[in-house]
Coordinates of C-alpha atoms and ligand atoms in Angstrom, one line a residue:
M1 CA 235.1 132.1 -11.2
I2 CA 235.4 129.2 -9.4
R3 CA 233.8 127.4 -12.9
K4 CA 237.0 128.7 -15.0
K5 CA 239.6 127.6 -12.2
M6 CA 238.3 124.4 -11.6
G7 CA 237.7 123.4 -15.3
E8 CA 234.9 121.3 -16.8
G9 CA 234.7 117.6 -15.7
H10 CA 235.8 118.7 -12.0
L11 CA 232.3 120.6 -10.6
T12 CA 230.5 118.8 -8.3
Q13 CA 226.5 118.1 -9.0
R14 CA 225.8 121.1 -6.5
Q15 CA 227.8 123.3 -8.6
K16 CA 226.4 122.2 -11.9
G17 CA 222.6 122.5 -10.4
Q18 CA 223.9 126.0 -9.6
I19 CA 225.4 126.8 -13.1
A20 CA 221.9 125.2 -14.6
H21 CA 219.8 127.1 -12.2
T22 CA 221.7 130.5 -13.5
E23 CA 221.7 129.7 -16.9
R24 CA 218.1 129.5 -16.6
K25 CA 217.2 132.4 -14.7
R26 CA 219.5 134.1 -17.5
S27 CA 217.3 132.9 -20.3
E28 CA 214.2 133.9 -18.6
S29 CA 215.2 137.7 -17.6
M30 CA 216.4 137.9 -21.3
A31 CA 212.8 136.8 -22.5
T32 CA 211.3 139.1 -20.3
H33 CA 213.3 142.2 -21.4
G34 CA 211.6 142.0 -24.7
D35 CA 208.1 142.0 -23.3
A36 CA 209.1 144.8 -20.7
L37 CA 210.4 147.0 -23.6
L38 CA 207.6 146.4 -25.8
H39 CA 205.4 147.2 -22.7
C40 CA 207.9 150.6 -22.0
L41 CA 207.7 151.7 -25.6
G42 CA 204.0 150.7 -26.1
R43 CA 202.5 148.6 -29.1
E44 CA 201.9 151.7 -31.2
S45 CA 205.7 152.2 -31.6
F46 CA 206.4 149.0 -32.9
G47 CA 206.1 147.9 -37.0
P48 CA 204.2 145.0 -38.6
E49 CA 205.9 141.3 -37.6
E50 CA 209.0 140.7 -39.9
E51 CA 211.3 138.4 -40.6
G52 CA 215.2 139.2 -39.8
L53 CA 218.7 137.6 -39.7
V54 CA 220.9 137.5 -36.3
I55 CA 224.2 138.8 -36.4
A56 CA 225.5 138.6 -33.2
H57 CA 224.7 138.1 -29.6
F58 CA 225.6 140.4 -26.8
G59 CA 224.6 139.7 -23.6
L60 CA 220.9 140.7 -23.3
N61 CA 220.8 142.2 -26.7
I62 CA 220.7 140.4 -30.0
E63 CA 221.7 142.5 -33.7
V64 CA 219.1 141.7 -36.0
E65 CA 219.5 142.6 -39.6
D66 CA 216.5 143.6 -41.9
G67 CA 216.0 142.5 -45.6
Q68 CA 217.9 145.9 -46.7
G69 CA 221.3 145.1 -44.5
E70 CA 219.9 147.4 -41.8
R71 CA 220.8 146.2 -38.1
F72 CA 218.9 146.7 -35.0
R73 CA 219.4 146.1 -31.3
C74 CA 216.8 143.8 -30.3
A75 CA 215.4 142.1 -26.7
V76 CA 214.3 138.6 -27.1
R77 CA 210.2 137.9 -25.9
K78 CA 208.7 135.4 -23.8
S79 CA 207.0 133.7 -26.9
S80 CA 210.5 133.2 -28.9
T81 CA 211.0 129.7 -27.2
G82 CA 214.7 129.7 -26.6
E83 CA 217.8 132.0 -27.2
P84 CA 218.1 133.0 -30.5
V85 CA 222.2 132.4 -31.8
C86 CA 224.4 133.7 -34.9
G87 CA 222.5 132.8 -38.3
D88 CA 219.4 132.3 -36.5
R89 CA 216.3 133.4 -38.7
V90 CA 213.4 135.2 -36.5
L91 CA 210.5 137.2 -36.8
W92 CA 210.8 140.3 -35.4
M93 CA 209.2 143.7 -34.9
R94 CA 211.1 147.1 -35.1
A95 CA 210.6 150.0 -32.8
D96 CA 210.3 153.6 -34.2
N97 CA 213.3 154.3 -32.1
G98 CA 215.8 151.9 -33.7
Q99 CA 215.5 148.9 -31.6
G100 CA 213.2 145.9 -32.1
V101 CA 211.5 142.9 -30.1
I102 CA 212.0 139.2 -31.5
N103 CA 209.0 137.4 -31.1
R104 CA 209.9 133.8 -32.7
I105 CA 213.0 131.7 -33.9
L106 CA 212.1 130.2 -37.5
P107 CA 212.9 126.8 -37.9
R108 CA 216.5 125.7 -38.1
Q109 CA 218.1 123.8 -40.9
S110 CA 221.0 123.0 -38.7
L111 CA 222.6 123.7 -35.4
L112 CA 226.1 123.3 -34.1
Q113 CA 226.5 123.1 -30.4
R114 CA 229.0 122.3 -27.6
P115 CA 228.3 122.1 -23.8
L116 CA 230.1 124.4 -21.8
T117 CA 229.6 122.3 -18.6
G118 CA 226.7 119.6 -17.2
Q119 CA 223.8 119.9 -18.8
R120 CA 224.6 123.8 -19.9
L121 CA 224.5 123.4 -24.1
Q122 CA 226.2 126.2 -26.0
V123 CA 224.9 126.8 -29.3
I124 CA 227.7 128.1 -31.6
A125 CA 225.1 129.0 -35.0
A126 CA 222.2 128.0 -36.5
N127 CA 221.7 127.4 -40.3
V128 CA 225.1 126.8 -41.1
Q129 CA 226.0 124.7 -43.8
R130 CA 229.9 124.1 -43.7
I131 CA 232.3 124.1 -40.6
W132 CA 236.0 125.1 -41.6
V133 CA 238.3 123.8 -38.3
V134 CA 241.2 125.9 -38.1
F135 CA 244.4 124.7 -36.9
A136 CA 247.9 126.4 -36.7
A137 CA 250.6 124.3 -38.4
T138 CA 252.9 124.7 -35.6
E139 CA 250.9 123.1 -33.0
P140 CA 247.8 121.0 -34.4
N141 CA 245.3 119.7 -31.7
M142 CA 244.5 116.4 -33.1
G143 CA 242.4 115.2 -30.4
L144 CA 240.2 118.6 -30.6
L145 CA 240.2 118.1 -34.5
D146 CA 238.3 114.6 -33.8
R147 CA 236.0 116.0 -31.6
Y148 CA 235.0 118.8 -33.9
L149 CA 234.6 116.0 -36.5
V150 CA 232.0 114.3 -34.0
A151 CA 230.6 117.5 -33.5
A152 CA 230.1 118.1 -37.4
G153 CA 228.9 114.6 -37.6
V154 CA 226.1 114.8 -35.0
A155 CA 225.1 118.0 -36.1
G156 CA 224.9 116.6 -40.2
I157 CA 227.2 119.3 -41.4
E158 CA 230.2 119.2 -43.5
A159 CA 233.6 119.8 -42.0
V160 CA 236.7 120.9 -43.8
I161 CA 240.2 121.0 -42.1
L162 CA 242.1 124.3 -42.5
V163 CA 246.1 124.2 -41.3
N164 CA 246.8 127.6 -41.4
K165 CA 250.3 129.2 -40.6
M166 CA 252.1 127.5 -43.4
D167 CA 254.6 129.8 -43.4
L168 CA 256.1 128.9 -40.2
V169 CA 256.7 125.0 -41.6
D170 CA 259.8 124.4 -43.0
D171 CA 259.0 120.5 -43.9
V172 CA 255.7 120.9 -45.6
A173 CA 255.7 116.6 -45.9
V174 CA 255.5 116.7 -42.1
I175 CA 252.0 118.3 -42.2
E176 CA 250.9 116.1 -45.0
A177 CA 251.6 113.0 -43.1
R178 CA 249.9 114.2 -40.1
F179 CA 246.7 115.0 -42.4
A180 CA 247.0 112.1 -44.8
P181 CA 244.5 109.9 -42.4
Y182 CA 241.9 112.7 -43.0
R183 CA 242.2 113.0 -46.8
Q184 CA 242.5 109.3 -46.8
M185 CA 238.4 109.2 -44.8
G186 CA 237.7 111.7 -47.6
Y187 CA 238.0 115.1 -45.5
Q188 CA 239.5 118.1 -47.3
V189 CA 242.4 119.6 -46.1
M190 CA 243.3 123.0 -47.3
L191 CA 247.0 124.4 -46.2
L192 CA 247.1 127.9 -45.8
S193 CA 248.8 131.0 -44.5
T194 CA 247.5 134.4 -44.2
V195 CA 251.3 135.7 -44.5
D196 CA 252.4 134.2 -48.0
K197 CA 248.7 133.8 -49.0
R198 CA 249.1 130.2 -49.8
G199 CA 245.8 128.3 -50.4
L200 CA 243.5 131.6 -50.0
P201 CA 242.4 131.8 -53.6
E202 CA 241.1 128.1 -53.0
L203 CA 239.3 128.3 -50.0
A204 CA 237.8 131.7 -51.2
Q205 CA 235.8 129.7 -53.9
A206 CA 235.1 127.0 -51.5
M207 CA 232.9 129.3 -49.3
Q208 CA 231.6 131.2 -52.2
G209 CA 227.7 131.2 -51.6
L210 CA 227.7 129.1 -48.5
I211 CA 226.7 130.3 -45.3
S212 CA 229.9 128.7 -43.3
V213 CA 231.5 128.8 -39.7
L214 CA 235.5 129.3 -38.5
V215 CA 235.9 127.5 -35.5
G216 CA 239.1 126.1 -33.5
E217 CA 241.5 127.2 -31.0
S218 CA 242.1 130.8 -30.0
G219 CA 245.0 132.0 -31.7
T220 CA 245.0 129.9 -34.8
G221 CA 244.0 132.7 -37.5
K222 CA 240.3 132.6 -37.7
S223 CA 240.0 136.3 -37.6
S224 CA 242.8 136.5 -39.9
L225 CA 241.5 134.8 -42.6
L226 CA 238.0 136.4 -42.0
A227 CA 240.1 140.0 -43.0
E228 CA 241.0 138.2 -45.9
W229 CA 237.5 138.4 -47.4
V230 CA 235.7 141.1 -45.2
S231 CA 236.6 144.8 -45.4
A232 CA 237.9 146.4 -42.5
E233 CA 234.6 148.7 -42.5
S234 CA 232.1 145.8 -42.2
L235 CA 234.9 144.3 -39.5
K236 CA 234.5 147.2 -37.9
I237 CA 230.8 147.8 -37.9
G238 CA 230.5 144.3 -37.0
A239 CA 230.6 142.8 -33.5
V240 CA 234.3 143.0 -33.4
S241 CA 234.0 146.1 -32.5
Q242 CA 238.0 146.8 -31.5
W243 CA 239.4 145.1 -34.3
S244 CA 242.4 146.7 -35.5
G245 CA 243.1 144.9 -38.7
K246 CA 246.2 143.8 -37.1
G247 CA 248.3 142.0 -34.4
R248 CA 246.4 140.2 -31.9
H249 CA 242.8 140.5 -31.0
T250 CA 240.9 138.0 -29.5
T251 CA 237.1 137.1 -30.8
T252 CA 234.9 137.4 -27.9
V253 CA 231.1 137.2 -29.8
T254 CA 230.4 134.8 -32.5
S255 CA 229.4 136.8 -35.7
W256 CA 228.2 136.9 -39.0
Y257 CA 229.8 138.5 -41.8
H258 CA 228.6 138.5 -45.2
L259 CA 231.0 137.7 -48.2
P260 CA 231.2 139.9 -50.9
G261 CA 230.5 137.6 -53.6
G262 CA 227.3 136.3 -51.8
G263 CA 227.3 133.6 -48.6
A264 CA 228.2 134.1 -45.5
L265 CA 231.6 133.4 -43.0
I266 CA 231.0 133.5 -39.3
D267 CA 233.5 134.2 -36.8
S268 CA 233.5 132.3 -33.7
P269 CA 235.9 132.8 -30.3
G270 CA 238.7 130.3 -30.1
I271 CA 238.2 127.8 -27.5
R272 CA 240.5 125.3 -25.1
E273 CA 237.9 122.8 -24.2
F274 CA 235.6 121.3 -26.2
G275 CA 232.8 118.9 -24.9
L276 CA 230.7 117.0 -27.1
C277 CA 227.0 116.6 -27.1
G278 CA 223.9 114.6 -29.1
V279 CA 226.3 111.5 -29.2
T280 CA 227.1 108.8 -26.3
A281 CA 230.0 106.8 -25.8
A282 CA 228.8 103.6 -27.6
E283 CA 227.8 105.7 -30.8
V284 CA 230.6 108.0 -31.2
G285 CA 232.4 105.4 -33.3
R286 CA 229.8 105.8 -36.0
Y287 CA 231.7 109.3 -36.8
F288 CA 235.5 107.7 -37.1
P289 CA 235.0 106.4 -40.7
D290 CA 238.5 104.9 -41.0
L291 CA 237.7 102.9 -37.9
L292 CA 234.4 101.7 -38.1
P293 CA 234.9 99.1 -40.9
W294 CA 236.7 97.0 -38.7
M295 CA 235.0 97.7 -35.1
G296 CA 232.0 94.8 -35.7
R297 CA 235.0 92.4 -36.8
C298 CA 236.3 91.8 -33.5
R299 CA 236.2 88.2 -31.8
F300 CA 234.3 89.8 -28.9
N301 CA 230.8 92.1 -29.0
D302 CA 232.3 94.2 -26.3
C303 CA 235.7 94.2 -27.3
R304 CA 237.3 97.5 -25.8
H305 CA 240.0 97.5 -28.7
A306 CA 242.7 97.5 -25.9
A307 CA 244.2 94.0 -25.4
E308 CA 241.7 91.6 -26.1
P309 CA 242.6 89.0 -28.3
G310 CA 241.1 88.6 -32.0
C311 CA 241.0 92.4 -31.9
A312 CA 240.0 93.4 -35.8
V313 CA 241.0 97.2 -35.2
Q314 CA 244.4 96.3 -33.1
E315 CA 245.3 94.0 -36.2
A316 CA 244.3 96.8 -39.1
I317 CA 246.6 99.0 -36.7
A318 CA 249.4 96.6 -36.8
R319 CA 249.3 96.3 -40.4
G320 CA 249.6 100.1 -40.9
E321 CA 245.9 100.4 -42.5
V322 CA 244.7 102.9 -39.5
S323 CA 246.7 104.8 -37.3
A324 CA 247.0 104.1 -33.6
E325 CA 246.5 107.7 -32.7
R326 CA 242.8 107.7 -34.1
L327 CA 242.0 104.9 -31.5
Q328 CA 243.6 106.4 -29.1
S329 CA 241.5 109.9 -29.8
L330 CA 238.4 107.6 -30.0
Q331 CA 238.9 106.3 -26.5
R332 CA 240.0 109.4 -25.1
I333 CA 236.7 110.9 -26.3
Q334 CA 234.4 107.9 -25.2
E335 CA 235.9 108.1 -21.6
S336 CA 235.6 112.0 -21.5
L337 CA 231.6 111.4 -22.6
L338 CA 231.3 108.7 -19.8
Q339 CA 232.9 110.8 -17.4
E340 CA 231.0 114.1 -18.4
R341 CA 227.7 111.7 -18.7
I342 CA 226.7 113.7 -22.1
Y343 CA 224.1 112.0 -23.7
Ligands
LIG401 N1 252.7 133.3 -38.9 C1 251.6 133.6 -39.0 N2 250.9 134.0 -38.2 C2 249.5 134.3 -38.4 C3 248.7 133.5 -39.4 N3 247.1 133.9 -39.6 C4 247.4 134.6 -38.6 N4 248.5 134.7 -37.6 C5 248.6 135.6 -36.4 O1 248.1 134.6 -35.6 C6 247.4 135.5 -34.3 C7 246.1 135.0 -33.9 O2 245.1 135.0 -35.1 P1 243.6 135.6 -34.8 O3 243.3 135.7 -36.5 O4 243.4 136.7 -34.1 O5 243.4 133.9 -34.3 P2 241.9 133.7 -33.7 O6 241.7 132.4 -34.2 O7 240.6 134.3 -34.4 O8 241.8 133.8 -32.1 P3 241.0 133.8 -31.3 O9 240.1 135.1 -31.8 O10 241.2 134.2 -30.0 O11 239.9 132.5 -31.6 C8 247.7 136.6 -35.1 O12 248.8 137.5 -34.0 C9 248.1 137.0 -36.2 O13 248.6 137.8 -37.0 C10 249.7 132.7 -40.5 O14 249.2 132.2 -41.7 N5 250.9 132.9 -39.9
LIG402 MG1 239.1 135.8 -33.4
LIG403 ZN1 238.4 95.4 -31.2

């Protein structure tokens, strides 16, 4: 409770330590849970080790799908070395009562993560090939966009920008102008609406055959986009059990949905704050491809691109070649990385 009220960045070392401790305990108790289950049911109740896919993670239980699409509630064993997350491939054993235990996580192709606070990292999904960063056209949070692009860059996963709720926008040119610098950098930007359906066929085609994840602020329309391609049936049997099909529903668990034509779409809970990890304040500029060409050309090596003479970045801004907003965004991220000490 205290953590929620105080927000990130305002925690004392002591509080951070307590949170890290709770997290460690949670992870340990999860692991013991799997061994306890094995002990309790008896080794003879379990089948041979097989490969499975992690669909979702709820508290102590992890939903694993077998090769035939059947799902099992599993507990994690101590041997698993870590917490399985949505998209993970695991080695597990089914029990004859429909439960199962996870022995091990198979090597990951990619890992998208963010720090919740302090050293506590949260893995959003594993083995994802593309990230859809979803915005509401009515209030796009550009600072958050830049953070997502850095996180995608660090994880080595391609990101595509989805601007949803275009039906609420009178002047499309305003949105086009807003996202033009991102198009210039080579990012794909798609303008969508789940109301008038614009852009949806193109998006459907782009996600075909891929494992991809929808991320973004709460209420931007991630689950509404998902519902365009995934039947109400599978939404119901999936992790989002109270999904009504219409109206507001806040996603609480990251979950995997198979796409009818091949590939999968992972829906994730919306967030307000998105920290970064795996990158230092000094390195983060690498993920700003529009600013990067200028950054090494300033007169001073340690130029902070503020008001120093001979700053090539400021000169490029003055010439209109890069946007001042992007530099501010980079500087905000650098400041927060220094404050949060996330390295
Ligand atoms: N006008 C308009 N409303 C939309 C559109 N897409 C979704 N909405 C509405 O926006 C609200 C939030 O949609 P959700 O799909 O639940 O948003 P979400 O991103 O999944 O939210 P979280 O699960 O909290 O992260 C709902 O009331 C939707 O009906 C759109 O294209 N246009
Ligand atoms: Mg949702
Ligand atoms: Zn400079």
